[in-house]
XYZ file of C-alpha atoms in Angstrom:
101
model
C 127.678 108.404 147.018
C 127.790 111.974 148.258
C 129.432 110.965 151.537
C 132.069 109.009 149.613
C 132.973 112.144 147.684
C 133.226 114.033 150.988
C 135.465 111.351 152.511
C 137.771 111.307 149.484
C 137.968 115.109 149.516
C 138.754 115.088 153.253
C 141.528 112.508 152.788
C 143.084 114.534 149.975
C 142.837 117.724 152.037
C 144.528 116.094 155.050
C 147.275 114.653 152.835
C 147.997 118.041 151.247
C 147.975 119.693 154.669
C 150.445 117.142 156.060
C 152.748 117.527 153.068
C 152.626 121.309 153.497
C 153.483 121.041 157.195
C 156.362 118.655 156.488
C 157.654 120.991 153.795
C 157.504 123.982 156.138
C 159.277 122.101 158.934
C 162.049 120.799 156.668
C 162.714 124.136 154.944
C 163.270 126.632 157.727
C 166.595 128.075 156.569
C 166.384 131.778 155.790
C 166.837 132.755 152.148
C 166.860 136.260 150.705
C 164.661 136.630 147.663
C 166.355 138.504 144.841
C 163.904 139.989 142.402
C 165.513 141.700 139.442
C 165.160 145.227 140.798
C 164.929 144.628 144.582
C 166.297 142.181 147.121
C 163.858 141.171 149.824
C 164.984 140.350 153.373
C 165.773 136.755 154.337
C 162.824 134.570 155.278
C 162.181 130.834 155.234
C 161.485 129.136 151.925
C 158.005 128.145 153.049
C 157.133 131.810 153.719
C 158.254 132.813 150.224
C 156.285 129.983 148.633
C 153.150 130.790 150.616
C 153.496 134.457 149.658
C 153.859 133.472 145.995
C 150.786 131.237 146.285
C 148.762 134.054 147.863
C 149.850 136.506 145.147
C 148.954 133.994 142.442
C 145.522 133.366 143.928
C 144.814 137.093 144.178
C 145.998 137.755 140.623
C 143.926 134.840 139.345
C 140.828 136.133 141.089
C 141.457 139.602 139.692
C 141.909 138.204 136.187
C 138.672 136.207 136.419
C 136.606 139.157 137.648
C 136.019 140.438 134.102
C 134.899 137.033 132.869
C 132.637 136.587 135.900
C 130.976 139.968 135.426
C 130.451 139.356 131.706
C 128.878 135.946 132.329
C 126.736 137.362 135.126
C 125.450 140.074 132.767
C 124.667 137.492 130.078
C 122.811 135.355 132.622
C 120.721 138.303 133.808
C 119.886 139.233 130.227
C 118.924 135.632 129.404
C 116.721 135.392 132.503
C 114.971 138.645 131.574
C 114.416 137.373 128.025
C 113.117 134.070 129.379
C 110.646 135.907 131.615
C 109.387 137.954 128.663
C 108.948 134.797 126.604
C 106.952 133.166 129.411
C 104.662 136.185 129.677
C 104.096 136.124 125.919
C 103.373 132.395 126.003
C 100.893 132.818 128.863
C 99.198 135.680 127.008
C 98.881 133.555 123.869
C 97.469 130.615 125.837
C 94.854 132.809 127.466
C 93.998 134.377 124.111
C 93.624 130.928 122.547
C 91.312 129.788 125.338
C 89.133 132.871 124.876
C 88.781 132.187 121.144
C 87.475 128.625 121.688
C 83.653 128.271 121.290
């Protein structure tokens, strides 16, 4: 079952890669990008889209950093609490065994 998931993922990856290559080949005309306050030099449409994708990925990673750090802190705190509970449980078990006749 695991290999089937890998094969399906590989097929999807190859399909997306081929579509991306076809898109880049068919859209090579140079276009200037006009942002509201600045006009960027002409480049192909595929370059602008890849740049937008890269910026979006970076901004998404930056936005998720706070959530990741908060969850990581909660996990560390929960693991520490779990360890303390285990020690207490072991101590109580040993104490109970000592009290038996």
